[in-house]
PDB file of C-alpha atoms and ligand atoms in Angstrom:
ATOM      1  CA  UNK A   1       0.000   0.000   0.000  1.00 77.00           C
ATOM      2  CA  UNK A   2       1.504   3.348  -0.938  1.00 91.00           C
ATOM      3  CA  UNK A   3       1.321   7.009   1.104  1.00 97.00           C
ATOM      4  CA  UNK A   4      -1.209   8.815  -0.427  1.00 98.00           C
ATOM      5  CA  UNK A   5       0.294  12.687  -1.126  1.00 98.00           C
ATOM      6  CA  UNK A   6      -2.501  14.631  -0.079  1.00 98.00           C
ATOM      7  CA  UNK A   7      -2.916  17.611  -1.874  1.00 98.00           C
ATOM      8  CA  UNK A   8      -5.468  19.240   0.247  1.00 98.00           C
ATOM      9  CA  UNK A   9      -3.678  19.475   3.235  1.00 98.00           C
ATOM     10  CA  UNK A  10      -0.532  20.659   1.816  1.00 98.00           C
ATOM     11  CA  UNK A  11      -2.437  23.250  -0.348  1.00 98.00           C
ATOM     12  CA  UNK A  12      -3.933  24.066   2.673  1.00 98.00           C
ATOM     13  CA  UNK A  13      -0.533  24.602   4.495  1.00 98.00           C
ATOM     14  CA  UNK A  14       0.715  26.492   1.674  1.00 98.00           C
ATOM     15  CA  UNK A  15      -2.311  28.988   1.868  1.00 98.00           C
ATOM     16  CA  UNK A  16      -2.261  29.498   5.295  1.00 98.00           C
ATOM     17  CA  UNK A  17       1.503  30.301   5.169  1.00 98.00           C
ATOM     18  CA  UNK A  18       0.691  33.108   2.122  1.00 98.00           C
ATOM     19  CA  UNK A  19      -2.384  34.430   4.306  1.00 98.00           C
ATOM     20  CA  UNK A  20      -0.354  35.093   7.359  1.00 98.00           C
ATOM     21  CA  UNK A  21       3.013  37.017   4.640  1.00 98.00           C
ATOM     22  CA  UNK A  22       0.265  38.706   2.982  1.00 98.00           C
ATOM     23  CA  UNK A  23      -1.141  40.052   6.528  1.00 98.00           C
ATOM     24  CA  UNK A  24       2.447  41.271   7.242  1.00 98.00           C
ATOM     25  CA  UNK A  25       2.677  42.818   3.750  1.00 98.00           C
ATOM     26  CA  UNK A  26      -0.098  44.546   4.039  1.00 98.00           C
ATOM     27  CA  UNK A  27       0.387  45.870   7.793  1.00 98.00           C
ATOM     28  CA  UNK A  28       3.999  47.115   6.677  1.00 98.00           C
ATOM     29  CA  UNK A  29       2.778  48.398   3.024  1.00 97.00           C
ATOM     30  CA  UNK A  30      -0.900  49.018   3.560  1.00 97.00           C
ATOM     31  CA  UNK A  31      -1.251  46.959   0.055  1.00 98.00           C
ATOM     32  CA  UNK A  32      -2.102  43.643  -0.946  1.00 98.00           C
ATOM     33  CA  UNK A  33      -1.547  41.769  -3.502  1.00 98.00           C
ATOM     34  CA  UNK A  34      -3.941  41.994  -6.730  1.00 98.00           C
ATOM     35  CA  UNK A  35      -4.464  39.357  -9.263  1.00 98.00           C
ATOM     36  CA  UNK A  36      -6.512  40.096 -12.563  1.00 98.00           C
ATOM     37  CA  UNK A  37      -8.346  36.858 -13.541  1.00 98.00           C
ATOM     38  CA  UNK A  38      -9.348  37.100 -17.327  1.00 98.00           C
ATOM     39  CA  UNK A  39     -12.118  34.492 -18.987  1.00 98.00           C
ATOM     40  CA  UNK A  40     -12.862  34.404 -22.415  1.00 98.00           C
ATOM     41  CA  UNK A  41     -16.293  32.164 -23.033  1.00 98.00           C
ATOM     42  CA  UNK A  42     -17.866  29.751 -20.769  1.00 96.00           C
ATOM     43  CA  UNK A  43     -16.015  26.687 -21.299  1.00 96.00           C
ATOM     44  CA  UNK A  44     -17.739  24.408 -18.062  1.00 94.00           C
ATOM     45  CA  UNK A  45     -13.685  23.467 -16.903  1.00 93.00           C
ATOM     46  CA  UNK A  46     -12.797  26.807 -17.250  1.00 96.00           C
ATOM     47  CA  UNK A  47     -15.422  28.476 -15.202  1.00 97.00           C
ATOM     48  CA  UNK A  48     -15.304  25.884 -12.425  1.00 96.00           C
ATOM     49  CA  UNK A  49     -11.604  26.494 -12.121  1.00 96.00           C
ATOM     50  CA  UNK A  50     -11.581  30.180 -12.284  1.00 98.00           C
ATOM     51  CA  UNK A  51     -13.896  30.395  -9.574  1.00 98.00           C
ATOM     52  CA  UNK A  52     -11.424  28.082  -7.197  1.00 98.00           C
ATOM     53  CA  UNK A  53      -9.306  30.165  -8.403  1.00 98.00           C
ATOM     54  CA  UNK A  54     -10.912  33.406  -7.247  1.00 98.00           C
ATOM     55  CA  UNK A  55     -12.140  32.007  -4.328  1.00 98.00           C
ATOM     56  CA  UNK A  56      -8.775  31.416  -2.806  1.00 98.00           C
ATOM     57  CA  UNK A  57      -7.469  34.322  -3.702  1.00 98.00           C
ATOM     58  CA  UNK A  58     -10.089  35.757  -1.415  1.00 98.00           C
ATOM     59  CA  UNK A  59      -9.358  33.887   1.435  1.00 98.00           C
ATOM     60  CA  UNK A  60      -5.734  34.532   1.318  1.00 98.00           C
ATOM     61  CA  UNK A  61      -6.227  38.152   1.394  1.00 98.00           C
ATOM     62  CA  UNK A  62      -5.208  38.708  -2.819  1.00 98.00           C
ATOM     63  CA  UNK A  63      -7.633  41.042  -4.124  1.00 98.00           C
ATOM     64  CA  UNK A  64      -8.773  39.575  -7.044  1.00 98.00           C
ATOM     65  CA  UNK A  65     -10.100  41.974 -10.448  1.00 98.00           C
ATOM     66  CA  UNK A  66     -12.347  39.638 -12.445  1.00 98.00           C
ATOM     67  CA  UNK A  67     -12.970  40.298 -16.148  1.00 98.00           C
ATOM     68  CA  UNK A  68     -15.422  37.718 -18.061  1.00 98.00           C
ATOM     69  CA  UNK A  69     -15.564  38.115 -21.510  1.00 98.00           C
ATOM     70  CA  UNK A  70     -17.840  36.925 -24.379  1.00 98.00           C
ATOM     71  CA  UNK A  71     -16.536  34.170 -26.564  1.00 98.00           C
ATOM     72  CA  UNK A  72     -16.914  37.165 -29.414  1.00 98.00           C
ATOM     73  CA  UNK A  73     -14.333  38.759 -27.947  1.00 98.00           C
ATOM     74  CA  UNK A  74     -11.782  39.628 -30.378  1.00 98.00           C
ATOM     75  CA  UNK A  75      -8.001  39.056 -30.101  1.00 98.00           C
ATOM     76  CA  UNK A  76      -7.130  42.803 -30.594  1.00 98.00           C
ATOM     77  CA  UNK A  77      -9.639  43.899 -27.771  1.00 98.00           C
ATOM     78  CA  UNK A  78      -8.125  40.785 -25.433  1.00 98.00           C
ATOM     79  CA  UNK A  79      -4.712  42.353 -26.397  1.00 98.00           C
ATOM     80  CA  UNK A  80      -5.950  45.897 -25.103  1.00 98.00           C
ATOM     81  CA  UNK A  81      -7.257  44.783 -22.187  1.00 98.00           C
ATOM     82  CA  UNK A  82      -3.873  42.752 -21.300  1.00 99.00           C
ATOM     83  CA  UNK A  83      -2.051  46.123 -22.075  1.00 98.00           C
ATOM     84  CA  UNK A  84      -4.312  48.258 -19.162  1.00 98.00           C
ATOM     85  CA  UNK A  85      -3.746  45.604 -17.155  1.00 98.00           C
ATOM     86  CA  UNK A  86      -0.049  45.075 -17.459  1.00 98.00           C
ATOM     87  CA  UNK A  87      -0.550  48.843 -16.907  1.00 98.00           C
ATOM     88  CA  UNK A  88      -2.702  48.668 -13.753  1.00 98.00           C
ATOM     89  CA  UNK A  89      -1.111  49.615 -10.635  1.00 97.00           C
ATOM     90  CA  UNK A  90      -3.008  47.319  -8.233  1.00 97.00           C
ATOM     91  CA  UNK A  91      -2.602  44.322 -10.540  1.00 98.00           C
ATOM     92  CA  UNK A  92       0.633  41.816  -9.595  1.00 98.00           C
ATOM     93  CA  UNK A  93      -0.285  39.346 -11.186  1.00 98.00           C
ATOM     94  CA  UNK A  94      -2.373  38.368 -14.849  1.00 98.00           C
ATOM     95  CA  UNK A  95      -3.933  35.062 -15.378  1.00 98.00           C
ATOM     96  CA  UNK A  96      -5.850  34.532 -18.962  1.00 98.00           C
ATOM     97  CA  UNK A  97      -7.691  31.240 -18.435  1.00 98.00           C
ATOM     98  CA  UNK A  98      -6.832  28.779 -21.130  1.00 97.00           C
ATOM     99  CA  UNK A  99      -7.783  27.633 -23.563  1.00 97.00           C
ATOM    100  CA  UNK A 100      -9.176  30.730 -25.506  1.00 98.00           C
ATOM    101  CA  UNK A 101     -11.456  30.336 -28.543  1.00 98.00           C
ATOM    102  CA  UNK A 102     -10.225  29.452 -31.509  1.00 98.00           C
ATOM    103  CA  UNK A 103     -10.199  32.554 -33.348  1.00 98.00           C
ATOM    104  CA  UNK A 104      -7.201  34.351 -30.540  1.00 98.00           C
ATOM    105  CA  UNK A 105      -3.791  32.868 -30.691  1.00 98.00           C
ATOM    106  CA  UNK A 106      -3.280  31.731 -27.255  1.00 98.00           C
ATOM    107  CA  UNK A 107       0.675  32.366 -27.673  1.00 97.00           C
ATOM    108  CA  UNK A 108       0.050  35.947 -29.061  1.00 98.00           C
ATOM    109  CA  UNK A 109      -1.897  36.752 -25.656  1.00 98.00           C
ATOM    110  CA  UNK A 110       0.423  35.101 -23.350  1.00 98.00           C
ATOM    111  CA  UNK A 111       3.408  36.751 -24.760  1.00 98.00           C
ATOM    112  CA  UNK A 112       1.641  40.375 -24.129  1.00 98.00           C
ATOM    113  CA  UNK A 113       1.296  39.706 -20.311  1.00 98.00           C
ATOM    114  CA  UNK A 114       4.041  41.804 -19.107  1.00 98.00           C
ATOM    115  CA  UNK A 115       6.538  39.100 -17.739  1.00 98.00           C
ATOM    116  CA  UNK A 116       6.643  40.533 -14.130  1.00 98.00           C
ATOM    117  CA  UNK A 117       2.971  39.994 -13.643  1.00 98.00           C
ATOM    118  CA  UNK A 118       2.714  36.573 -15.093  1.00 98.00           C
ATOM    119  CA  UNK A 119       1.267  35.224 -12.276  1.00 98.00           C
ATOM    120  CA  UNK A 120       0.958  31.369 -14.685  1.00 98.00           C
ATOM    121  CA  UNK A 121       4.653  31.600 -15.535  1.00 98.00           C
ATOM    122  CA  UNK A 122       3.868  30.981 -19.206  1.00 98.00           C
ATOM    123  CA  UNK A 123       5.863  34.127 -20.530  1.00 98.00           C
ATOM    124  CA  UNK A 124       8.470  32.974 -22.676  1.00 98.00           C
ATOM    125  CA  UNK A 125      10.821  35.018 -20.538  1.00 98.00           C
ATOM    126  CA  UNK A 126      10.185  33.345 -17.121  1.00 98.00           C
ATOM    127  CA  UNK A 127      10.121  29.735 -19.220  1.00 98.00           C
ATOM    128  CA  UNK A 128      13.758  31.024 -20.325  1.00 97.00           C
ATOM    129  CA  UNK A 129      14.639  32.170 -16.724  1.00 97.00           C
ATOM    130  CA  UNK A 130      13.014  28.965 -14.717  1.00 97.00           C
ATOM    131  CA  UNK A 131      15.338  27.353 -17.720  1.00 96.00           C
ATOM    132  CA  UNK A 132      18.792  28.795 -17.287  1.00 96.00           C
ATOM    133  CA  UNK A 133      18.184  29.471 -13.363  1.00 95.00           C
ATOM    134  CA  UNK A 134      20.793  26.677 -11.665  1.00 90.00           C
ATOM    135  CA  UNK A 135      18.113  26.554  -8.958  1.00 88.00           C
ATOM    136  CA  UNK A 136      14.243  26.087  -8.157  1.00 86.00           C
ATOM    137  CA  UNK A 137      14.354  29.869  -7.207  1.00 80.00           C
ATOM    138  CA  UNK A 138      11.991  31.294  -4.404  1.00 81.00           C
ATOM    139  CA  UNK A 139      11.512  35.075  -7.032  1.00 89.00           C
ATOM    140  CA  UNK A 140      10.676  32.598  -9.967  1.00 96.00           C
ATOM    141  CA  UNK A 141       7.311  33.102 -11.875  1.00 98.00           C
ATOM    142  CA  UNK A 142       7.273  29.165 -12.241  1.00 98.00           C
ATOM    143  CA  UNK A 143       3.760  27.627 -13.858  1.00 98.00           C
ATOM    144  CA  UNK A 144       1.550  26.545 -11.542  1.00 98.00           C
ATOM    145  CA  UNK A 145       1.054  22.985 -11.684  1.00 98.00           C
ATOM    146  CA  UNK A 146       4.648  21.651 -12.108  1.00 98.00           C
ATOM    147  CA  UNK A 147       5.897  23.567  -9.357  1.00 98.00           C
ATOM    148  CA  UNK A 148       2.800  22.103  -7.338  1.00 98.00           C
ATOM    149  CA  UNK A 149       3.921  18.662  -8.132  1.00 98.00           C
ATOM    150  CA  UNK A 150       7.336  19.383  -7.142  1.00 98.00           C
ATOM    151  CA  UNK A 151       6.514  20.671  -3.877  1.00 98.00           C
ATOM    152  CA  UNK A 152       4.482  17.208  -3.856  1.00 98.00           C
ATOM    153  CA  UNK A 153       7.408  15.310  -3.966  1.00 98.00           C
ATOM    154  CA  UNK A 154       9.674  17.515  -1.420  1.00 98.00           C
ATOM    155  CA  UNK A 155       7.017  16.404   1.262  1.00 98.00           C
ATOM    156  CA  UNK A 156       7.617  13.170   1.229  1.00 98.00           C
ATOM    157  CA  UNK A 157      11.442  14.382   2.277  1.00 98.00           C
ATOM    158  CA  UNK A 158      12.876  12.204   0.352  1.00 97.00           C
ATOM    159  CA  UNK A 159      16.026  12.453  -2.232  1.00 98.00           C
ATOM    160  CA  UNK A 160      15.555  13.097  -5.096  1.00 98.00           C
ATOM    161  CA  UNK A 161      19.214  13.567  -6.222  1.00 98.00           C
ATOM    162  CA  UNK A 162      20.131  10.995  -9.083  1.00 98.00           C
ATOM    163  CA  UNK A 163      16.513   9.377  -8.676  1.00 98.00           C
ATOM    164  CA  UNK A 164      14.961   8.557 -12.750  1.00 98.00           C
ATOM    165  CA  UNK A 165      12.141  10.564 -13.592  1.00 99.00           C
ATOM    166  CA  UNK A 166       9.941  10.111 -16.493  1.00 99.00           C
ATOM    167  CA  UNK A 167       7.339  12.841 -17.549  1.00 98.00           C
ATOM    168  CA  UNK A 168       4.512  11.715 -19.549  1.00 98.00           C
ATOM    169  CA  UNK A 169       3.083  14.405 -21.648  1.00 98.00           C
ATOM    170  CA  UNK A 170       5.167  17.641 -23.631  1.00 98.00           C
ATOM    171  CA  UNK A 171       3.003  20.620 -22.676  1.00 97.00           C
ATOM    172  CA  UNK A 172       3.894  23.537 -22.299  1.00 97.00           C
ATOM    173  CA  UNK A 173       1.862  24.272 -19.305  1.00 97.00           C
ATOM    174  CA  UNK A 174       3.149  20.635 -17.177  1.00 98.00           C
ATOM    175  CA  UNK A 175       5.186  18.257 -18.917  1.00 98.00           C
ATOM    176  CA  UNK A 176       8.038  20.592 -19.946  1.00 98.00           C
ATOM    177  CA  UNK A 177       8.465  22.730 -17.296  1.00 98.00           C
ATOM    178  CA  UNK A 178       7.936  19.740 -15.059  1.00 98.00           C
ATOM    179  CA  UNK A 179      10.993  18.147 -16.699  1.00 98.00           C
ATOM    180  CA  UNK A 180      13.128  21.395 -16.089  1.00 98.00           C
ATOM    181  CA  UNK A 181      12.217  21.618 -12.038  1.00 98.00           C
ATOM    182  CA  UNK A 182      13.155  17.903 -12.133  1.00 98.00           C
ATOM    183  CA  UNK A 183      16.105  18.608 -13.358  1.00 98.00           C
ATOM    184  CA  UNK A 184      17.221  20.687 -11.230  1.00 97.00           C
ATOM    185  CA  UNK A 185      16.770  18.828  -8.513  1.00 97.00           C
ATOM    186  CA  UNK A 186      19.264  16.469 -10.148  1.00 98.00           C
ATOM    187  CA  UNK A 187      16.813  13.651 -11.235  1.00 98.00           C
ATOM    188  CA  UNK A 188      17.675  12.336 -14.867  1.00 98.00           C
ATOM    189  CA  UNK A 189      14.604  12.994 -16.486  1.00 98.00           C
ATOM    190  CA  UNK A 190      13.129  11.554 -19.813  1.00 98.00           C
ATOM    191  CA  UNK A 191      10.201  13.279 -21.467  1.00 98.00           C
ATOM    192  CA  UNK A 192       8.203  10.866 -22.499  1.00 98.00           C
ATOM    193  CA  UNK A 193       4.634  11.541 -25.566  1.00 96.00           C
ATOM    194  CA  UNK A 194       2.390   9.845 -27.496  1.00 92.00           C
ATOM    195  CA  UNK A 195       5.290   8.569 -30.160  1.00 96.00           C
ATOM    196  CA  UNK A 196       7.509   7.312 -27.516  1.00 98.00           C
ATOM    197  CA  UNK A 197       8.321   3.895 -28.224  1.00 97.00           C
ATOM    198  CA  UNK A 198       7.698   0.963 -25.681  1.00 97.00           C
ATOM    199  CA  UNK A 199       6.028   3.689 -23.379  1.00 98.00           C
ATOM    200  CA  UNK A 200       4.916   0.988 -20.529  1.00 98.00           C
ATOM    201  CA  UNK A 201       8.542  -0.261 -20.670  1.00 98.00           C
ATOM    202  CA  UNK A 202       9.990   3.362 -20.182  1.00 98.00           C
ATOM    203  CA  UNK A 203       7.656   4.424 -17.160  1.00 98.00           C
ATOM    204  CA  UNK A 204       8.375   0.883 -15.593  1.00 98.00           C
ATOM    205  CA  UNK A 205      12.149   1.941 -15.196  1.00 98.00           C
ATOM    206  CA  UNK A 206      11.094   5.302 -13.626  1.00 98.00           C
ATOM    207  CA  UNK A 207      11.106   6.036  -9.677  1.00 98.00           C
ATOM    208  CA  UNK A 208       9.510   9.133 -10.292  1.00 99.00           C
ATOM    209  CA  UNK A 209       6.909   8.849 -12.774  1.00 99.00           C
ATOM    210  CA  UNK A 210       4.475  11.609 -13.670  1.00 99.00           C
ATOM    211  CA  UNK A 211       1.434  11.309 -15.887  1.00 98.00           C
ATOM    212  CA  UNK A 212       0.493  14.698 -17.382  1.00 98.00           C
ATOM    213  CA  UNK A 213      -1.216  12.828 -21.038  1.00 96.00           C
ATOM    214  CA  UNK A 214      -4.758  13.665 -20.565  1.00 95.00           C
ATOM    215  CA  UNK A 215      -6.063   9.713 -21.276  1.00 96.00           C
ATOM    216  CA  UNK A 216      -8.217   8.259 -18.312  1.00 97.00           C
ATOM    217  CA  UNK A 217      -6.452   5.381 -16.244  1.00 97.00           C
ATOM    218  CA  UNK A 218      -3.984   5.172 -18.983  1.00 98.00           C
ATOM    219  CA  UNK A 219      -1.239   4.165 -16.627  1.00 98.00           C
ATOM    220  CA  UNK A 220      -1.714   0.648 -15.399  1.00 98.00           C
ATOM    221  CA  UNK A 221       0.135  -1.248 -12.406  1.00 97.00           C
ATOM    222  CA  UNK A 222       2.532  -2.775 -14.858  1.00 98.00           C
ATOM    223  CA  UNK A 223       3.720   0.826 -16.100  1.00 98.00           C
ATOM    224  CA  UNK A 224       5.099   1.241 -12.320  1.00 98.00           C
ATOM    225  CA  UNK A 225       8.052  -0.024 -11.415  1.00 98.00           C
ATOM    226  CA  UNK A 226       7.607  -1.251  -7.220  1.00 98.00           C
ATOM    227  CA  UNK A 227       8.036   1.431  -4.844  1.00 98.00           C
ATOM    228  CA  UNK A 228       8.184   4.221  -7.146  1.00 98.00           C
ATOM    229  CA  UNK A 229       6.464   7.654  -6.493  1.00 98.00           C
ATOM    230  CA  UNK A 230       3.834   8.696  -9.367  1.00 98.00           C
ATOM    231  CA  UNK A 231       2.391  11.740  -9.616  1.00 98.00           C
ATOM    232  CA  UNK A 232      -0.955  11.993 -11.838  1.00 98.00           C
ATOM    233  CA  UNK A 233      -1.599  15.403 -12.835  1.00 98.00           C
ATOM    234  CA  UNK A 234      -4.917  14.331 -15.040  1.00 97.00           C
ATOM    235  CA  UNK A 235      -8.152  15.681 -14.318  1.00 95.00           C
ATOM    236  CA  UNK A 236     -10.552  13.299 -16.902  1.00 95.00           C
ATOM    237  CA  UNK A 237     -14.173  13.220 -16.721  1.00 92.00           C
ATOM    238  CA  UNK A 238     -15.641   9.945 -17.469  1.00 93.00           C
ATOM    239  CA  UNK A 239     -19.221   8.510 -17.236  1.00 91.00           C
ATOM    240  CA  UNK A 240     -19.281   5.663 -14.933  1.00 88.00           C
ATOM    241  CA  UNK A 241     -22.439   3.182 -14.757  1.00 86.00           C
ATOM    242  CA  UNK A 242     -23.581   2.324 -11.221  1.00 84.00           C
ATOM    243  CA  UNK A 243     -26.625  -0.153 -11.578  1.00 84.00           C
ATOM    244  CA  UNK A 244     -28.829   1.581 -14.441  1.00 86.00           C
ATOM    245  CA  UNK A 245     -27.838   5.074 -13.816  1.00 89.00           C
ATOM    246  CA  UNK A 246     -24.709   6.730 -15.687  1.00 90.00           C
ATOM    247  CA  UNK A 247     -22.805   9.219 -13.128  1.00 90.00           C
ATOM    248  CA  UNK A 248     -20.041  11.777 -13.846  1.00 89.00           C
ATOM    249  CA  UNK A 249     -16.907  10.885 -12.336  1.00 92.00           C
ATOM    250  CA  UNK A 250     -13.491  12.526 -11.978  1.00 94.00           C
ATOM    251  CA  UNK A 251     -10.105  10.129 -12.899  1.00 97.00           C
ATOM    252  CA  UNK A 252      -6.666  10.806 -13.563  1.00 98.00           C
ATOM    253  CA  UNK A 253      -4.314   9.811 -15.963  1.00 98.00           C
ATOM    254  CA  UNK A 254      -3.471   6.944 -13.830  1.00 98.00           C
ATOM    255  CA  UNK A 255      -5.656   3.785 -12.856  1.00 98.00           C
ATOM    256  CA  UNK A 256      -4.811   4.741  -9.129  1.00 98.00           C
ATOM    257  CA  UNK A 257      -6.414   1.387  -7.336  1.00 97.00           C
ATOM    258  CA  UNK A 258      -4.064  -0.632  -9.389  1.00 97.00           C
ATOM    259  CA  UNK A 259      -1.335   1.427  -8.750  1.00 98.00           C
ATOM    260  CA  UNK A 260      -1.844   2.448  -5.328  1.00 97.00           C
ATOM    261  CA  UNK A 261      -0.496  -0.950  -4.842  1.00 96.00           C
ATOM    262  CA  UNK A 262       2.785  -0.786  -6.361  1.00 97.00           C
ATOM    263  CA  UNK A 263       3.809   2.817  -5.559  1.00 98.00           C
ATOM    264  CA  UNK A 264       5.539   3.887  -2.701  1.00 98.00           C
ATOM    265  CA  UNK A 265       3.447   7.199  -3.019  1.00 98.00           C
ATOM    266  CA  UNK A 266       0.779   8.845  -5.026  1.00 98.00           C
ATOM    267  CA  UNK A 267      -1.337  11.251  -5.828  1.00 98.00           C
ATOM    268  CA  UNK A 268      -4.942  11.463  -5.519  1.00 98.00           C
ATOM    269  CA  UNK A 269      -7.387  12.085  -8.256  1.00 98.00           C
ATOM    270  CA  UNK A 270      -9.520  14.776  -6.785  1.00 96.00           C
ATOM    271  CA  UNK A 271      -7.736  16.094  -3.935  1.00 97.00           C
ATOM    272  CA  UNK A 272      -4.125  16.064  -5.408  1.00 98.00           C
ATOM    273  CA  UNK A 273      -2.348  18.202  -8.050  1.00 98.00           C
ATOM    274  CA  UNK A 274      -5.412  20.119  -8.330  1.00 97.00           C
ATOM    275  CA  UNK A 275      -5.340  22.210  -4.818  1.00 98.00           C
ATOM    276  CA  UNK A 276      -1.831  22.613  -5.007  1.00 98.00           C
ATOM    277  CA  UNK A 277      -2.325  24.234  -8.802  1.00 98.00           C
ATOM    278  CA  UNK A 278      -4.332  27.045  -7.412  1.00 98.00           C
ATOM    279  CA  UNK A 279      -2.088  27.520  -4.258  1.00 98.00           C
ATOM    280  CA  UNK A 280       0.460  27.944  -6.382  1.00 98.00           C
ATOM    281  CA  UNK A 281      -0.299  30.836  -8.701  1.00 98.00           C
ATOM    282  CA  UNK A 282      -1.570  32.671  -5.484  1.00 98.00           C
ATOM    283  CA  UNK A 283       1.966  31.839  -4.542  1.00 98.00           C
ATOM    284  CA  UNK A 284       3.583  33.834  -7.720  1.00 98.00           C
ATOM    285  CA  UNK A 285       1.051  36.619  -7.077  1.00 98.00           C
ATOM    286  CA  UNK A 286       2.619  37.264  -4.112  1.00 98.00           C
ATOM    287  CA  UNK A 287       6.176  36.914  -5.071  1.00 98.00           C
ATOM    288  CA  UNK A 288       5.339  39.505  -8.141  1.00 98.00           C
ATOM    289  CA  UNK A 289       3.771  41.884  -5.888  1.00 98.00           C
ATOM    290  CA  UNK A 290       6.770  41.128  -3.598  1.00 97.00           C
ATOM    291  CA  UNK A 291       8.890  41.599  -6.341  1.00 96.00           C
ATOM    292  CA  UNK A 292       6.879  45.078  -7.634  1.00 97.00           C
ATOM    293  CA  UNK A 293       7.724  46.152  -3.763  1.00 95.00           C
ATOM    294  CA  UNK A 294      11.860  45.877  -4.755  1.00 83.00           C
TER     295      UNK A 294
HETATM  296  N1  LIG B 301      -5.853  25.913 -18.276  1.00 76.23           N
HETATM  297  C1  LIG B 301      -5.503  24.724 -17.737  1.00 76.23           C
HETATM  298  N2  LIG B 301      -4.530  24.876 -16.833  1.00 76.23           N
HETATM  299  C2  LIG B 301      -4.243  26.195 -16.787  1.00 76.23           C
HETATM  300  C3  LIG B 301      -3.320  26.959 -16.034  1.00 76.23           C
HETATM  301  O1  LIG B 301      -2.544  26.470 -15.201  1.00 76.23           O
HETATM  302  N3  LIG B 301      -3.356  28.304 -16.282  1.00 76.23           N
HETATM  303  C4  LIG B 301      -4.188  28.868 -17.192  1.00 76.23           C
HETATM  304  N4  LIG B 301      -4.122  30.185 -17.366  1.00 76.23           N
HETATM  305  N5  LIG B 301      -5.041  28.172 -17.912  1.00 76.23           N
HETATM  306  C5  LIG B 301      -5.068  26.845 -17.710  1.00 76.23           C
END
């Protein structure tokens, strides 16, 4: 049977440890931090996580400037709006909820977020800095969900020096930046995608092993090797049939009751990557405000 990482309580940690800095802040500055929260459309995902989002912002004292926008929005007037707030005095921090409709290029808009208020670390000049950086910096702008995951794996206190890591998935938003954090915590890390030969055999080598693919369950007990940690940063909705009715349910990338009895720890699927995500962009807000303070 394997620890379960749970993501809840270390989410929860994290936010109570940003509520009580941000108190401070704003007793010694008589500011808080502000993050600007931008939705285009009313994809269902989207909206559910941008209200998490805003809701813990909230309760950790960020003050958070919502715009919602109508999926006719066009890229120019997404563009202008990025430019007042990059502008804004009492905005640190910029998140643009992805994806965006087809008709904006999602690269165009995250490249005009001024890179000291990228509060996803998706600016092409944080991905160069987390990049070139020799360390896992505390003033990095570092996206949201790999940085989560690593702070996963630093509770368990274990090392992670030398340790073989393989990444399932190439995004841009997990799987790559996931590798570089890896990597510079000195694990050898293999980026692993959907033209990876033998990909069972590759993950069964790993002791790290984290599935960012996006395919429910994909990751079966004999893509573990024993005792290794794996880290499932899916979030799939599948229809599950209990008796004659057909219920929504929530799974990750990996089938986690086979697996839970291989690994030496996992993640959950609610209750894992997820919390941590959001706890850590209201982390970057604060180090950009921090950093706005300098
Ligand atoms: N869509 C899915 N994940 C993310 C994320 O971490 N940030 C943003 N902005 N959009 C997302």
């Amino acid at each position: 049977m394997s620890k379960i990482i749970d993501g809840k309580v270390l989410a929860q940690r994290l936010r109570d440890n940003l509520k009580d800095e941000i108190n401070k802040l704003k007793e010694q500055y008589n500011e808080v931090p502000g993050l600007a929260v931008v939705q285009v459309g009313n994809v269902a995902a989207s909206s559910v996580y941008v209200k998490a989002k805003t809701k813990s912002a909230l309760e950790v004292g960020i003050k958070v400037i919502d715009h919602h926008l109508n999926e006719e929005t066009t890229q120019e007037e997404l563009l202008i709006l990025v430019d007042k707030l990059n502008n804004q005095d009492n905005v640190n921090g910029i998140l643009v909820q992805l994806p965006l409709p087809d008709h904006i290029n999602e690269q165009i808009v995250l490249d005009s977020i001024h890179p000291d208020k990228d509060a996803d670390g998706f600016h092409p000049l944080n991905v160069g800095k987390l990049s070139i950086s020799p360390k896992n910096d505390e003033n990095l702008l570092i996206p949201c969900t790999p940085y989560g995951c690593l702070l996963m794996l630093k509770s368990l206190n274990i090392e992670l020096k030398g340790k073989d890591a393989v990444v399932i998935g190439r995004s841009n938003i997990v799987g790559k930046p996931m590798a570089q954090l890896l990597l510079k915590e000195s694990c050898t890390v293999t980026i692993a995608h959907s033209k990876t030969k033998d990909l069972a055999g590759l993950c069964s080598k790993a002791d790290i092993l984290v599935a960012a693919v996006g395919r429910p369950e994909i990751v079966r007990e004999n893509w573990v090797k024993e005792n290794a940690i794996v880290i499932d940063v899916g979030i799939n909705r599948i229809e599950e049939k209990i008796k004659d009715n057909i219920k929504n349910k929530l799974v990750g990338d990996v089938d986690f009751l086979e697996v839970e009895k291989k690994a030496s720890a996992i993640t959950p699927v609610p209750g894992g990557v997820g919390p941590m995500t959001i706890a850590c962009l209201l982390r970057n807000t604060t180090i950009a405000f921090k950093n706005s303070l300098k």
